[in-house]
PDB file of C-alpha atoms in Angstrom:
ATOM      1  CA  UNK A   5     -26.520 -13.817  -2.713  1.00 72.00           C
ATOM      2  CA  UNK A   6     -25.213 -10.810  -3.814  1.00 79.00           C
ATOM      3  CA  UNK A   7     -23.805  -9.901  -6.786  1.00 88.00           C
ATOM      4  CA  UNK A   8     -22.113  -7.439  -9.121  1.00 94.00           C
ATOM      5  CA  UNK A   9     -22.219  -7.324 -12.726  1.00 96.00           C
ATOM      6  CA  UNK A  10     -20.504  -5.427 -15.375  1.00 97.00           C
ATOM      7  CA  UNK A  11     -22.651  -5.372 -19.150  1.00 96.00           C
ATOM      8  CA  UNK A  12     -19.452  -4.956 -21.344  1.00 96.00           C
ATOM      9  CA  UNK A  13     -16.743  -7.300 -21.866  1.00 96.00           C
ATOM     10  CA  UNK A  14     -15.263  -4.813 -23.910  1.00 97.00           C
ATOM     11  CA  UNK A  15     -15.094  -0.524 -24.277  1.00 97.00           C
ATOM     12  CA  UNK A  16     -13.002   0.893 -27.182  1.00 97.00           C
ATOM     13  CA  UNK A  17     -12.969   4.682 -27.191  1.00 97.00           C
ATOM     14  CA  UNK A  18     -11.157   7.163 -28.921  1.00 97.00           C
ATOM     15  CA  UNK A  19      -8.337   9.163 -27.069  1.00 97.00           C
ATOM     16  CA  UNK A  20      -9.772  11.933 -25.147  1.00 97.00           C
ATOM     17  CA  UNK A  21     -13.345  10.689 -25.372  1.00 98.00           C
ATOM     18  CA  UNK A  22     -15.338  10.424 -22.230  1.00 97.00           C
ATOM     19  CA  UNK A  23     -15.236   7.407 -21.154  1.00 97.00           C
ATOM     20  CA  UNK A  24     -18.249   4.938 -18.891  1.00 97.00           C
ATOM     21  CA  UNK A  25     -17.638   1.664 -17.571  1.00 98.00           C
ATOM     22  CA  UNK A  26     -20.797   0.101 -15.757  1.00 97.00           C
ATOM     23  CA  UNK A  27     -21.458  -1.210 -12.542  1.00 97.00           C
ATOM     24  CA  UNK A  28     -24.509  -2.479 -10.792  1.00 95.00           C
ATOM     25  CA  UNK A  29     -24.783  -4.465  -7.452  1.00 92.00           C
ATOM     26  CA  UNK A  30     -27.874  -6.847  -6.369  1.00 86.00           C
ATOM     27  CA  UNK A  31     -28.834  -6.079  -2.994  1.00 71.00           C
ATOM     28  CA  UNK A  32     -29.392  -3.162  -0.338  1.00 65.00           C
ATOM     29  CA  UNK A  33     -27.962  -2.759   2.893  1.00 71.00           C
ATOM     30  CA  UNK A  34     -24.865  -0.247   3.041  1.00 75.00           C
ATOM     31  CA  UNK A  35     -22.059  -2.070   0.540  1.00 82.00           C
ATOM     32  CA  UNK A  36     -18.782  -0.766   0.309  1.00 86.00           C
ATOM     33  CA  UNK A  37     -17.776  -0.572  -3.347  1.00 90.00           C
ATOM     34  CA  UNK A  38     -14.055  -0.731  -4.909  1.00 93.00           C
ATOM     35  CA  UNK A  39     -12.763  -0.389  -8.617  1.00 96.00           C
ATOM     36  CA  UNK A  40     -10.046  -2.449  -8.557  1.00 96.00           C
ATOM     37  CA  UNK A  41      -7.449  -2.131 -12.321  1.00 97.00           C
ATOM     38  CA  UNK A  42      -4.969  -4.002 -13.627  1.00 96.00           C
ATOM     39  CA  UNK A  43      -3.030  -2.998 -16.106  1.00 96.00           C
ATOM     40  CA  UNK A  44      -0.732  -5.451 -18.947  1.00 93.00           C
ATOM     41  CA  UNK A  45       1.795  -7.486 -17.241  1.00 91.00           C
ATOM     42  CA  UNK A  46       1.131  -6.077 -13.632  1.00 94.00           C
ATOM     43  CA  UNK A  47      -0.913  -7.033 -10.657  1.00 95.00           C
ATOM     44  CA  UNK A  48      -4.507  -5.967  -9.710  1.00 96.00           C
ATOM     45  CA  UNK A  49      -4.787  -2.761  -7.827  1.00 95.00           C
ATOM     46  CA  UNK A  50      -7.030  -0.766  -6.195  1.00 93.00           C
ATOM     47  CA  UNK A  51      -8.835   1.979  -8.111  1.00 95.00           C
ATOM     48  CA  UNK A  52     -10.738   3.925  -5.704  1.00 92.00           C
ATOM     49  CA  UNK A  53     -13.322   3.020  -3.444  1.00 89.00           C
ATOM     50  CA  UNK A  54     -16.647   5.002  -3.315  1.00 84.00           C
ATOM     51  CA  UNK A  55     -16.143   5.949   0.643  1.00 78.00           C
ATOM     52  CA  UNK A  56     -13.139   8.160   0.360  1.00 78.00           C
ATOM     53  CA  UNK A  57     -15.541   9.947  -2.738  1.00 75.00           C
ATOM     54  CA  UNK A  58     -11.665  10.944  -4.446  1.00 81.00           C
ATOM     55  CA  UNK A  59     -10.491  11.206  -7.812  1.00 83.00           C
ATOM     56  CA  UNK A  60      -7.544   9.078  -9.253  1.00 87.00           C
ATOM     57  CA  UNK A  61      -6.244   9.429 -12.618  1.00 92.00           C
ATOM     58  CA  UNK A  62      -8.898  11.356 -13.722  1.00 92.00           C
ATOM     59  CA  UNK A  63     -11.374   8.457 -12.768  1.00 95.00           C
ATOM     60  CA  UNK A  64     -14.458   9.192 -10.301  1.00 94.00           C
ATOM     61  CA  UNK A  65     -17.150   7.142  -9.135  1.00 94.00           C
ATOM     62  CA  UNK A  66     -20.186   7.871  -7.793  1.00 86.00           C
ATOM     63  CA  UNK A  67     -22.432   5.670  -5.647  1.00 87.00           C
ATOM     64  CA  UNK A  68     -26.136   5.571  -7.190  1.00 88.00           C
ATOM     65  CA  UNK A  69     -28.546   3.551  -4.312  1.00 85.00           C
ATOM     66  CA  UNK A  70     -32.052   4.378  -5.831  1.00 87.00           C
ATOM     67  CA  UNK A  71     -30.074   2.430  -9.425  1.00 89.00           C
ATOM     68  CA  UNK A  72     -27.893   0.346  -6.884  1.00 90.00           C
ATOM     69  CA  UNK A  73     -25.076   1.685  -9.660  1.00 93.00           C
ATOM     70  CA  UNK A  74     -21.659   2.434  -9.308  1.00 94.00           C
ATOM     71  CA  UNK A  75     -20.276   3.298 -12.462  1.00 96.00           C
ATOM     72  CA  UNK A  76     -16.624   4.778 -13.185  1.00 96.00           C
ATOM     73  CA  UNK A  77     -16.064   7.648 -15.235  1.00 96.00           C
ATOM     74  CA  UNK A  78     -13.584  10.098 -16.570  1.00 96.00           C
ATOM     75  CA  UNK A  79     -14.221  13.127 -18.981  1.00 96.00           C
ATOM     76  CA  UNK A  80     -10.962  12.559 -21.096  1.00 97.00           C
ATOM     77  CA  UNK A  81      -9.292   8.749 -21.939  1.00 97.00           C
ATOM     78  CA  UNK A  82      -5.731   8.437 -22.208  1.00 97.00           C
ATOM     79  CA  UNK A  83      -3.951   5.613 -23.612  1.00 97.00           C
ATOM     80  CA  UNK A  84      -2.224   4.445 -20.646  1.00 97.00           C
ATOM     81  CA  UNK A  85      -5.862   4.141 -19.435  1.00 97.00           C
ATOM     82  CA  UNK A  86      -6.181   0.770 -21.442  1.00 98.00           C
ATOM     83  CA  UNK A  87      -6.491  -1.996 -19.224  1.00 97.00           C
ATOM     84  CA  UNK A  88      -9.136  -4.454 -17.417  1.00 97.00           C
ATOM     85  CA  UNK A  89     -11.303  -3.149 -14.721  1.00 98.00           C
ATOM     86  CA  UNK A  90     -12.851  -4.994 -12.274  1.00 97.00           C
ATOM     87  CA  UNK A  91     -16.368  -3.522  -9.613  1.00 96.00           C
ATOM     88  CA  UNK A  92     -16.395  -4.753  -6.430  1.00 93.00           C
ATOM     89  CA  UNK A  93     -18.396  -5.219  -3.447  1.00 90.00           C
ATOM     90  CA  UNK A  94     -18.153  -5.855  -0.132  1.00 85.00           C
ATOM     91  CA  UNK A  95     -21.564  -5.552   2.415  1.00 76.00           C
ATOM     92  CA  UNK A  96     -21.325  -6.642   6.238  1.00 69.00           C
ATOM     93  CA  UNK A  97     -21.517 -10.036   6.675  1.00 62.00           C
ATOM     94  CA  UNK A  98     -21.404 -11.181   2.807  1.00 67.00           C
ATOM     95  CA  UNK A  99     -18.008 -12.055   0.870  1.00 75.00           C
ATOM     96  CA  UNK A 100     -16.332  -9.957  -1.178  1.00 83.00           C
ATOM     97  CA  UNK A 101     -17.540 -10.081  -4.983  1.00 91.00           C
ATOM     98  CA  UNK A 102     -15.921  -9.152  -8.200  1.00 94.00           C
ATOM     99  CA  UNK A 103     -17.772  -8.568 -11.371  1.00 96.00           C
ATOM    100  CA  UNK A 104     -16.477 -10.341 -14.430  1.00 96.00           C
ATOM    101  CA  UNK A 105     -14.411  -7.145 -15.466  1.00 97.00           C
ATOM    102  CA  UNK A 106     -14.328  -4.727 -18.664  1.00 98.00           C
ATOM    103  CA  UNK A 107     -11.481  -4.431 -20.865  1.00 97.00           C
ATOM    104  CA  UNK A 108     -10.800  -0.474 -22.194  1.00 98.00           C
ATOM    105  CA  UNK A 109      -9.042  -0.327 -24.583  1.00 98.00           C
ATOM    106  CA  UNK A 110      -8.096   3.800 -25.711  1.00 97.00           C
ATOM    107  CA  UNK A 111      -7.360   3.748 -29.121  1.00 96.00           C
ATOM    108  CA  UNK A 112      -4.645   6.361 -30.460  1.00 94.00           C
TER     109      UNK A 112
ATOM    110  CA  UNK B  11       7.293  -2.078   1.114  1.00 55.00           C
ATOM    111  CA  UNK B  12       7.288  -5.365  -0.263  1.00 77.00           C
ATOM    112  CA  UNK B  13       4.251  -6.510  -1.805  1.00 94.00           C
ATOM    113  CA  UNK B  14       2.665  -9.624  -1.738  1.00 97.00           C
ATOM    114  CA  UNK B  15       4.964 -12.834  -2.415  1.00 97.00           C
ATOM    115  CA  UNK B  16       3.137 -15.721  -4.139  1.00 98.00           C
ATOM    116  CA  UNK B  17       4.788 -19.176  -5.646  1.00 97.00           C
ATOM    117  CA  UNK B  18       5.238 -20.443  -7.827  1.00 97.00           C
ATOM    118  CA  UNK B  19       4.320 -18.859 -10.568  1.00 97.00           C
ATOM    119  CA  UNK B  20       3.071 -21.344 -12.787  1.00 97.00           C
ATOM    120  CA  UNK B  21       2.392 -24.800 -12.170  1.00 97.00           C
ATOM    121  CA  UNK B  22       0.844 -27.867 -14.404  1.00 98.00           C
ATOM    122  CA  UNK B  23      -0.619 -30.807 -13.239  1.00 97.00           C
ATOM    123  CA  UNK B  24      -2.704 -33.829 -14.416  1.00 97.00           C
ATOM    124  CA  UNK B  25      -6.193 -34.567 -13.460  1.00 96.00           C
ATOM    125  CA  UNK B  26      -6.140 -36.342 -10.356  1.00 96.00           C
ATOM    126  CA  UNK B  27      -2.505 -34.831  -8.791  1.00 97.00           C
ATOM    127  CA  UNK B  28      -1.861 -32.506  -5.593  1.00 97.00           C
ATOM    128  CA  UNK B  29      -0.732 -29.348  -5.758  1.00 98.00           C
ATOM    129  CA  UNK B  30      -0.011 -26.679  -3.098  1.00 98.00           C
ATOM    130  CA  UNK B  31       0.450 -22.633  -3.341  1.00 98.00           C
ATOM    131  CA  UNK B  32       2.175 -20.577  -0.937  1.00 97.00           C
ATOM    132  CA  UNK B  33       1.298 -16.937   0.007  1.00 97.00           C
ATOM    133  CA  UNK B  34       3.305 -14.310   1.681  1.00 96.00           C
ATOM    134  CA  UNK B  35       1.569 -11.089   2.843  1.00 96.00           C
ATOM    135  CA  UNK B  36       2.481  -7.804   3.697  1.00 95.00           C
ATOM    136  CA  UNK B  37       3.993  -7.862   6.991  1.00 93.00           C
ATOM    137  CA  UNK B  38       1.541  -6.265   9.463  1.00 91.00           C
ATOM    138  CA  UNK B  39      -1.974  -6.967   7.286  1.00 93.00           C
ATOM    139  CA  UNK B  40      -3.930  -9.477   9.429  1.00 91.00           C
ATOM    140  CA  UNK B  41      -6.463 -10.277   6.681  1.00 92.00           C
ATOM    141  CA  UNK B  42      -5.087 -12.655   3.926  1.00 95.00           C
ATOM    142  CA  UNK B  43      -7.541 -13.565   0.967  1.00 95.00           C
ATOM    143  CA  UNK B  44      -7.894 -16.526  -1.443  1.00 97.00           C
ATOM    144  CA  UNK B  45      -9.087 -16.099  -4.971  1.00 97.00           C
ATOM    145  CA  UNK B  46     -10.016 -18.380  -7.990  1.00 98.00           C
ATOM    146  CA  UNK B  47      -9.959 -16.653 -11.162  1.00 96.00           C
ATOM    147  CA  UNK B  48     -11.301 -18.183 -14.295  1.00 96.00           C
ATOM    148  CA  UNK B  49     -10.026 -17.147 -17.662  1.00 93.00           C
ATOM    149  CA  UNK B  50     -12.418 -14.647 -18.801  1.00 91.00           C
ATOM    150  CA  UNK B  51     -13.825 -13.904 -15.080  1.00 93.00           C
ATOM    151  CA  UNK B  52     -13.710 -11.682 -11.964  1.00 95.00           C
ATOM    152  CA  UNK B  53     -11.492 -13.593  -8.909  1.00 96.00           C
ATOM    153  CA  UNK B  54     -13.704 -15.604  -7.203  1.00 95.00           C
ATOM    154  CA  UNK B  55     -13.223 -15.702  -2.807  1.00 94.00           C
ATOM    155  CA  UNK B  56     -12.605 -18.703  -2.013  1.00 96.00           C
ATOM    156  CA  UNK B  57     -11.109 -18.131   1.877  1.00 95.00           C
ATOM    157  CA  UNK B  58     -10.705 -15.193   3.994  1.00 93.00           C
ATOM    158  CA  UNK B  59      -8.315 -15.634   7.223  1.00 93.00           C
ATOM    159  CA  UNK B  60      -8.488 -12.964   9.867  1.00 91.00           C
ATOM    160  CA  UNK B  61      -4.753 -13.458  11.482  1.00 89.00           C
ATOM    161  CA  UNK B  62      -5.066 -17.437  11.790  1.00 85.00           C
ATOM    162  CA  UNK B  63      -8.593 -17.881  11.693  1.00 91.00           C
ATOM    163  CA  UNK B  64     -10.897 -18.513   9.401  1.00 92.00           C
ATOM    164  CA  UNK B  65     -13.521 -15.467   8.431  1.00 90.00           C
ATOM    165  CA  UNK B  66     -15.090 -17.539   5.199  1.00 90.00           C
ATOM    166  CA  UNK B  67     -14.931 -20.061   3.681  1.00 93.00           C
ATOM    167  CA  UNK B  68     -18.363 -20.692   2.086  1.00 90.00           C
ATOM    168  CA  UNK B  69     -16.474 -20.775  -1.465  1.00 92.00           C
ATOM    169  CA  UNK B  70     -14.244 -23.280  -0.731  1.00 95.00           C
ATOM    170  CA  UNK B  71     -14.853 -26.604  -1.976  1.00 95.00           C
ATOM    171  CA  UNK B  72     -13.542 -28.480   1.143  1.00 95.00           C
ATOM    172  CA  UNK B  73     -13.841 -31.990  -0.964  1.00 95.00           C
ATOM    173  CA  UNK B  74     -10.699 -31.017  -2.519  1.00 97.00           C
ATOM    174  CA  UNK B  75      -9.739 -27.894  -1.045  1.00 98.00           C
ATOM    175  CA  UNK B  76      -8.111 -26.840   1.663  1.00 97.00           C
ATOM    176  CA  UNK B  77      -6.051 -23.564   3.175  1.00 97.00           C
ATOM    177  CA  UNK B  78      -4.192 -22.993   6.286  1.00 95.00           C
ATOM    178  CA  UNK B  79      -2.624 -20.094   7.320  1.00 95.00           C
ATOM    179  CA  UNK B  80      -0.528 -20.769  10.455  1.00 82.00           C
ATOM    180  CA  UNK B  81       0.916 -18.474  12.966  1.00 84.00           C
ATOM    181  CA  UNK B  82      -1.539 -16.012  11.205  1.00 83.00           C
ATOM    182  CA  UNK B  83       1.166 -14.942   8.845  1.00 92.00           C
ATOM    183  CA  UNK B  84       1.935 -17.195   5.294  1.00 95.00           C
ATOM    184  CA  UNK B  85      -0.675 -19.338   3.436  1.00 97.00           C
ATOM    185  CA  UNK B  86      -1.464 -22.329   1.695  1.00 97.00           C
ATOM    186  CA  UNK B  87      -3.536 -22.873  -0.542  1.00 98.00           C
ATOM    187  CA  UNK B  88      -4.178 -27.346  -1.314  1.00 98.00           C
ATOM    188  CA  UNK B  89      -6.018 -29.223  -3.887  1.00 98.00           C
ATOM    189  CA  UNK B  90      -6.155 -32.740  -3.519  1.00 97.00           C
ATOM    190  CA  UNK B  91      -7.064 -34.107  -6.409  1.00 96.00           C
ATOM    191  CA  UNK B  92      -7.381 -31.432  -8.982  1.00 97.00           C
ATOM    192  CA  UNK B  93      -9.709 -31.245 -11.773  1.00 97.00           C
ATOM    193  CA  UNK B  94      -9.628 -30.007 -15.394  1.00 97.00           C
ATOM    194  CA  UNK B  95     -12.068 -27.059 -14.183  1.00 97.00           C
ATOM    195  CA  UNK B  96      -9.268 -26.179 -11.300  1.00 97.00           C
ATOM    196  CA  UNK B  97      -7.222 -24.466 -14.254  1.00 98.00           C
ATOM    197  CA  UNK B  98      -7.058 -21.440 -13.589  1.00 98.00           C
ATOM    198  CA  UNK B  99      -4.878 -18.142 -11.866  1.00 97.00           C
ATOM    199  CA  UNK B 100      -4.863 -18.461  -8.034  1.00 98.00           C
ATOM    200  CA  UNK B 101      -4.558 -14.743  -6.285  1.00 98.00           C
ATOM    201  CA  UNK B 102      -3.368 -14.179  -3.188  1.00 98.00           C
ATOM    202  CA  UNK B 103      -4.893 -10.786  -1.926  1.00 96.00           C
ATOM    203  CA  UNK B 104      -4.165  -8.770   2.620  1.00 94.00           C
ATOM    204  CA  UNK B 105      -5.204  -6.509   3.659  1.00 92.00           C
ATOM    205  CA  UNK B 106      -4.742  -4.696   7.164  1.00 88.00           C
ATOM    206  CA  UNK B 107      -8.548  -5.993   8.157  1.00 77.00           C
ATOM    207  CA  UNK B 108     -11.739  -6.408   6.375  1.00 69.00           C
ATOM    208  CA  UNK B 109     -13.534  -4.283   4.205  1.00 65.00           C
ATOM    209  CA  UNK B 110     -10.406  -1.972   3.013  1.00 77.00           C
ATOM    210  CA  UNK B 111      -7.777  -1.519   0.156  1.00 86.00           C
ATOM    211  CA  UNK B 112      -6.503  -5.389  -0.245  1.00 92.00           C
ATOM    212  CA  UNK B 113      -3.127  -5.597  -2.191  1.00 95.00           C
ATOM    213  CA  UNK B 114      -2.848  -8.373  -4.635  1.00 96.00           C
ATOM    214  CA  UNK B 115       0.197 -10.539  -5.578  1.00 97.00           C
ATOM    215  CA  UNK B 116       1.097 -11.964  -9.092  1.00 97.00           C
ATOM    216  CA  UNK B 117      -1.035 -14.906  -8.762  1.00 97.00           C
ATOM    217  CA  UNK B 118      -0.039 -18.704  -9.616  1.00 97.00           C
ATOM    218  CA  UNK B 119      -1.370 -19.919 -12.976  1.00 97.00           C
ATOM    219  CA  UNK B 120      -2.792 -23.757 -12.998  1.00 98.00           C
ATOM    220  CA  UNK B 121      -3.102 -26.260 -15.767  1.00 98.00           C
ATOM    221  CA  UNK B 122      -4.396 -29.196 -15.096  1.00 97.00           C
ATOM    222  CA  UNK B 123      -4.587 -31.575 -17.851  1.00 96.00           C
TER     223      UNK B 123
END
């Protein structure tokens, strides 16, 4: 079964530190993968999803098949980056799986 | 646009009692998602409709579970009886078809006690 797993419960980082949350999917094929976010007090959204290979708030992500990796980065954290972020994966005929989700937390 | 209506928001229960969620999509998005999502977990799928069918479902504990989602447009989400391990936020997730941007709605917290 596939699945998608995230190694930190928790990333503190200084404000404008780079920041690197982890991702890393189980199986091969041609998965489409998603960062989803949600932020205090408000649903979960969609980050950006590694087939429109765009930029939002600073965040990229870039899909690594040889590591089966798909971890989110961005150069400078801001505050209003604090929040819980969730990798996701969807492959043709499988479900769609969420890792168990990092909490950032940008400290001032 | 509006986003996607869930109730209620919370609900508790004891061990052993029914309890039913409701889901309103976006109007237009033909897929309509199910999640289960433990405290200190990702959401789970438990059902995916495509308009009024039934994509998967392999999630689903159909011993106590069950979802319909007639006239492809609102959903229900059943459990009959719950459990203490049932506790937890129920999502509610469409999308306009599989595989793209899905847009989530506040969720309905469960306690059962």
């Amino acid at each position: 079964a596939q699945r998608v797993t995230q190694p930190e419960k928790l990333l503190s980082v200084f404000k404008g530190a780079p920041v690197e949350l982890k991702c890393n999917y189980s199986y091969s094929g041609s998965p489409e993968l998603f960062w989803y976010v949600q932020y205090s007090r408000q649903r979960l959204q969609l980050l950006l999803r590694h087939i429109s290979r765009e930029s939002i708030k600073g965040f990229t992500a870039d899909l690594n098949k040889g590591e089966t990796s798909f971890h989110l980065k961005k150069p400078f954290a801001q505050e209003e980056d604090s929040a819980m972020y969730y990798c996701a994966s969807n492959n043709y005929g499988q479900n769609f799986v969420f890792g168990p989700g990092t909490r950032l937390s940008v400290l001032p | 646009e509006a986003g996607v209506a869930q109730s209620p928001r919370y609900k508790i229960i004891e061990k052993r009692q029914s309890v039913a969620f409701w889901c309103n999509p976006i109007s237009g998005h033909a897929t309509l998602y199910w999640y289960q999502q433990i405290l200190g977990q990702g959401p789970k799928l438990l059902i995916q409709f495509q308009n009024n069918g039934v994509v998967d479902d392999s999630q689903l504990p159909k011993d106590r579970f069950s979802a319909e989602r007639l006239k492809g447009v609102d959903s229900t989400l059943k459990i009959q009886p719950a459990k203490l391990e049932d506790s937890a936020v129920y999502l509610c997730a469409s999308s306009l078809g599989g595989r793209i941007e899905q847009f989530f709605g506040p969720g309905t917290r469960l306690t059962v006690l």
